[in-house]
Amino acid sequence: MKFFIDTANLSDIKEAYSLGILDGVTTNPSLMAKEGIAGYDAVMKHYLTICEIVDGPVSAEVIATDFEGMVREGEALAALHSNIVVKIPMILEGIKAIKYFSKKGIRTNCTLIFSAGQALLAAKAGATYISPFLGRLDDVSTSGTGLIQQIRLIFDNYGFETEILAASVRHPMHIIECAEIGADVMTGPLSAIKALANHPLTDIGLQQFLADHAKVNG
Ligand code: E4P
């Protein structure tokens, strides 16, 4: 399972990358705004900086909602760095843009997926990744992992190469459940990734080992 970090915060990206387990990055306009990145040049520069930190796919989202606008923005993003994956919202104009980019060999990530039908459409258009938002589904009392399971079954039935990128991950159990289901990738915050390392018995065991060592070694 590939691990992406879902942030535009450079220090979180550097910390996750330094662990040696980070495969890529996803961002979105809200995450960019949270870091105060505003204006076309600043946004492009920030994407470039992320691409120079992480040797892996970096999803950069278009703002346009019409086909021509998405193509224009997506081509500029893709020209920025070979790590860039053009992130496109799950709307019909977006499906057309995904098909366009797929024919040109430009990687895409179809975002804001909340149903199996949306995932199927995006896969048929040739999306490299589809991003079902499990946390946001859980927020409205609908099973996010249930959707991942459904999409896994459909993609396996037909051998779609589109990767399932479990997004809107909130905590370590989301990651474990997605791994059990066979999601290809998960994207989440640094806190969820780091929390995978925690176990009280590990802490107690380590304390004991160090104390026993100190007893005889001073
Ligand atoms: C996906 O690529 C999105 O950036 C993201 O996972 C959304 O997560 P949120 O629901 O925590 O905002």
XYZ file of C-alpha atoms and ligand atoms in Angstrom:
230
model
C 0.000 0.000 0.000
C 1.351 3.399 -0.954
C 1.347 6.208 1.611
C 0.658 9.771 0.482
C 0.494 12.736 2.855
C -2.521 15.020 2.487
C -1.164 18.485 3.168
C 0.530 21.531 1.689
C 2.555 22.081 4.876
C 6.235 21.800 3.985
C 7.438 20.870 7.444
C 4.906 17.977 7.692
C 5.907 16.811 4.203
C 9.616 16.904 5.111
C 8.995 15.056 8.393
C 6.943 12.316 6.700
C 9.499 11.976 3.902
C 12.352 11.701 6.399
C 10.664 8.585 7.832
C 11.378 6.842 4.533
C 7.840 5.577 4.055
C 6.283 8.401 2.030
C 5.356 7.675 -1.585
C 3.635 10.918 -2.595
C 1.624 14.001 -1.678
C -1.936 15.186 -2.234
C -3.051 18.778 -1.874
C -6.286 20.619 -2.495
C -7.264 24.308 -2.655
C -8.335 24.313 1.018
C -4.987 22.872 2.123
C -3.124 25.468 0.031
C -5.258 28.249 1.540
C -4.558 26.904 5.040
C -0.838 27.525 4.393
C -1.624 31.038 3.123
C -0.463 30.245 -0.428
C -2.261 32.749 -2.659
C -1.835 33.918 -6.252
C -0.897 31.923 -9.348
C 2.891 32.338 -9.099
C 3.002 31.503 -5.396
C 0.841 28.417 -5.923
C 3.025 27.152 -8.777
C 6.192 27.833 -6.772
C 4.777 25.912 -3.797
C 3.961 22.880 -5.971
C 7.486 22.975 -7.362
C 8.964 23.081 -3.856
C 6.888 20.038 -2.840
C 8.028 18.186 -5.980
C 11.637 18.917 -5.072
C 11.153 17.487 -1.563
C 9.291 14.307 -2.454
C 10.341 11.898 -5.155
C 6.827 10.683 -6.027
C 3.430 11.757 -7.339
C 2.208 15.171 -6.162
C -1.482 15.881 -6.818
C -2.136 19.512 -7.770
C -5.777 20.488 -8.195
C -7.286 22.585 -10.984
C -9.644 25.418 -10.032
C -11.532 25.632 -13.342
C -14.793 23.720 -13.643
C -15.109 23.785 -17.444
C -13.275 21.440 -19.831
C -11.181 24.119 -21.566
C -10.153 25.717 -18.270
C -9.207 22.369 -16.726
C -7.118 21.488 -19.784
C -5.363 24.862 -19.688
C -4.602 24.670 -15.953
C -3.773 20.966 -16.023
C -1.283 21.344 -18.874
C 0.490 24.180 -17.036
C 0.647 22.088 -13.855
C 1.906 19.002 -15.679
C 4.621 21.082 -17.402
C 5.873 22.278 -14.006
C 7.456 18.979 -12.894
C 7.289 15.311 -13.857
C 5.967 14.427 -10.362
C 2.751 16.404 -10.879
C -0.543 14.518 -11.116
C -3.427 16.745 -12.256
C -6.248 16.586 -9.731
C -9.662 17.004 -11.305
C -13.070 17.193 -9.612
C -15.670 14.508 -10.260
C -17.997 16.440 -12.558
C -18.896 15.629 -16.165
C -16.569 18.321 -17.529
C -13.892 16.718 -15.372
C -14.522 13.314 -16.935
C -13.932 14.857 -20.363
C -10.701 16.429 -19.112
C -9.531 13.122 -17.595
C -10.078 11.404 -20.954
C -8.126 14.199 -22.676
C -5.185 13.929 -20.277
C -5.237 10.143 -20.362
C -4.818 10.206 -24.165
C -1.881 12.589 -23.746
C -0.223 10.373 -21.112
C -0.715 12.966 -18.339
C -1.581 11.394 -14.968
C -4.805 12.421 -13.232
C -6.411 12.034 -9.822
C -10.208 12.272 -9.873
C -11.194 13.867 -6.586
C -14.434 14.209 -4.593
C -15.594 10.635 -5.231
C -18.540 9.681 -3.035
C -20.141 6.792 -4.983
C -19.173 3.665 -6.902
C -20.799 5.083 -10.043
C -18.522 8.110 -9.944
C -15.487 5.857 -9.494
C -16.565 3.707 -12.466
C -16.974 6.746 -14.729
C -13.565 8.143 -13.791
C -11.890 4.756 -14.321
C -13.521 4.412 -17.735
C -12.190 7.859 -18.665
C -8.685 6.629 -17.768
C -8.002 8.310 -14.416
C -4.686 7.237 -12.879
C -6.189 7.544 -9.379
C -9.680 8.001 -7.993
C -10.059 9.549 -4.549
C -13.035 8.342 -2.490
C -13.352 10.569 0.603
C -13.960 8.098 3.423
C -13.807 10.481 6.380
C -16.378 12.821 4.857
C -18.707 9.855 4.203
C -18.290 8.674 7.796
C -19.178 12.236 8.873
C -22.630 11.816 7.309
C -23.217 8.328 8.770
C -22.344 6.481 5.562
C -19.627 3.839 5.532
C -16.510 5.242 3.856
C -14.733 1.890 3.944
C -17.901 0.264 2.533
C -17.463 2.441 -0.555
C -13.773 1.501 -0.880
C -14.794 -2.187 -0.729
C -17.424 -1.691 -3.438
C -14.981 0.107 -5.746
C -12.295 -2.562 -5.163
C -14.773 -5.257 -6.261
C -15.820 -3.345 -9.383
C -12.260 -2.509 -10.447
C -11.152 -6.125 -9.910
C -14.160 -7.447 -11.887
C -12.997 -5.583 -14.969
C -9.258 -5.256 -14.412
C -9.278 -1.449 -14.299
C -5.750 -0.161 -13.773
C -7.004 3.004 -12.048
C -5.641 3.047 -8.504
C -7.935 3.469 -5.513
C -6.546 6.355 -3.457
C -8.389 6.295 -0.141
C -8.676 9.983 0.806
C -10.037 11.995 3.709
C -8.346 9.537 6.052
C -8.658 10.771 9.627
C -7.028 8.167 11.902
C -4.876 5.020 11.911
C -7.838 2.594 11.840
C -8.909 4.105 8.516
C -5.467 3.191 7.167
C -5.615 -0.377 8.529
C -9.126 -0.955 7.176
C -8.144 0.378 3.742
C -5.091 -1.888 3.737
C -7.317 -4.895 4.584
C -9.640 -4.037 1.712
C -6.751 -3.560 -0.701
C -6.872 0.162 -1.460
C -3.795 0.883 -3.586
C -2.948 4.143 -1.833
C -4.063 6.089 1.209
C -3.639 9.789 1.784
C -3.895 11.256 5.252
C -2.439 13.755 7.701
C 0.956 13.292 9.352
C -0.816 12.610 12.683
C -2.586 9.507 11.294
C 0.624 8.180 9.722
C 2.658 8.667 12.913
C -0.102 7.177 15.084
C 0.442 3.819 13.342
C 3.677 3.521 15.321
C 2.013 3.828 18.736
C 1.381 0.942 21.115
C 1.517 1.154 24.948
C 3.108 -2.303 25.192
C 5.954 -1.115 22.958
C 6.554 1.831 25.314
C 6.390 -0.362 28.441
C 8.634 -2.991 26.840
C 11.245 -0.436 25.776
C 11.290 1.189 29.225
C 11.850 -2.245 30.790
C 14.667 -3.145 28.376
C 16.442 0.164 29.043
C 15.961 -0.136 32.820
C 17.325 -3.725 32.856
C 20.285 -2.659 30.728
C 20.987 0.271 33.078
C 20.858 -2.016 36.149
C 23.912 -3.956 35.056
C 25.662 -1.308 32.963
C 25.205 1.635 35.247
C -7.969 14.294 -1.022
O -7.087 14.294 -1.852
C -8.337 15.440 -0.195
O -7.284 16.378 -0.228
C -8.514 15.108 1.240
O -8.158 13.798 1.564
C -9.745 15.638 1.893
O -9.719 15.302 3.247
P -10.608 16.025 4.368
O -11.979 15.446 4.299
O -9.925 15.689 5.644
O -10.605 17.498 4.030
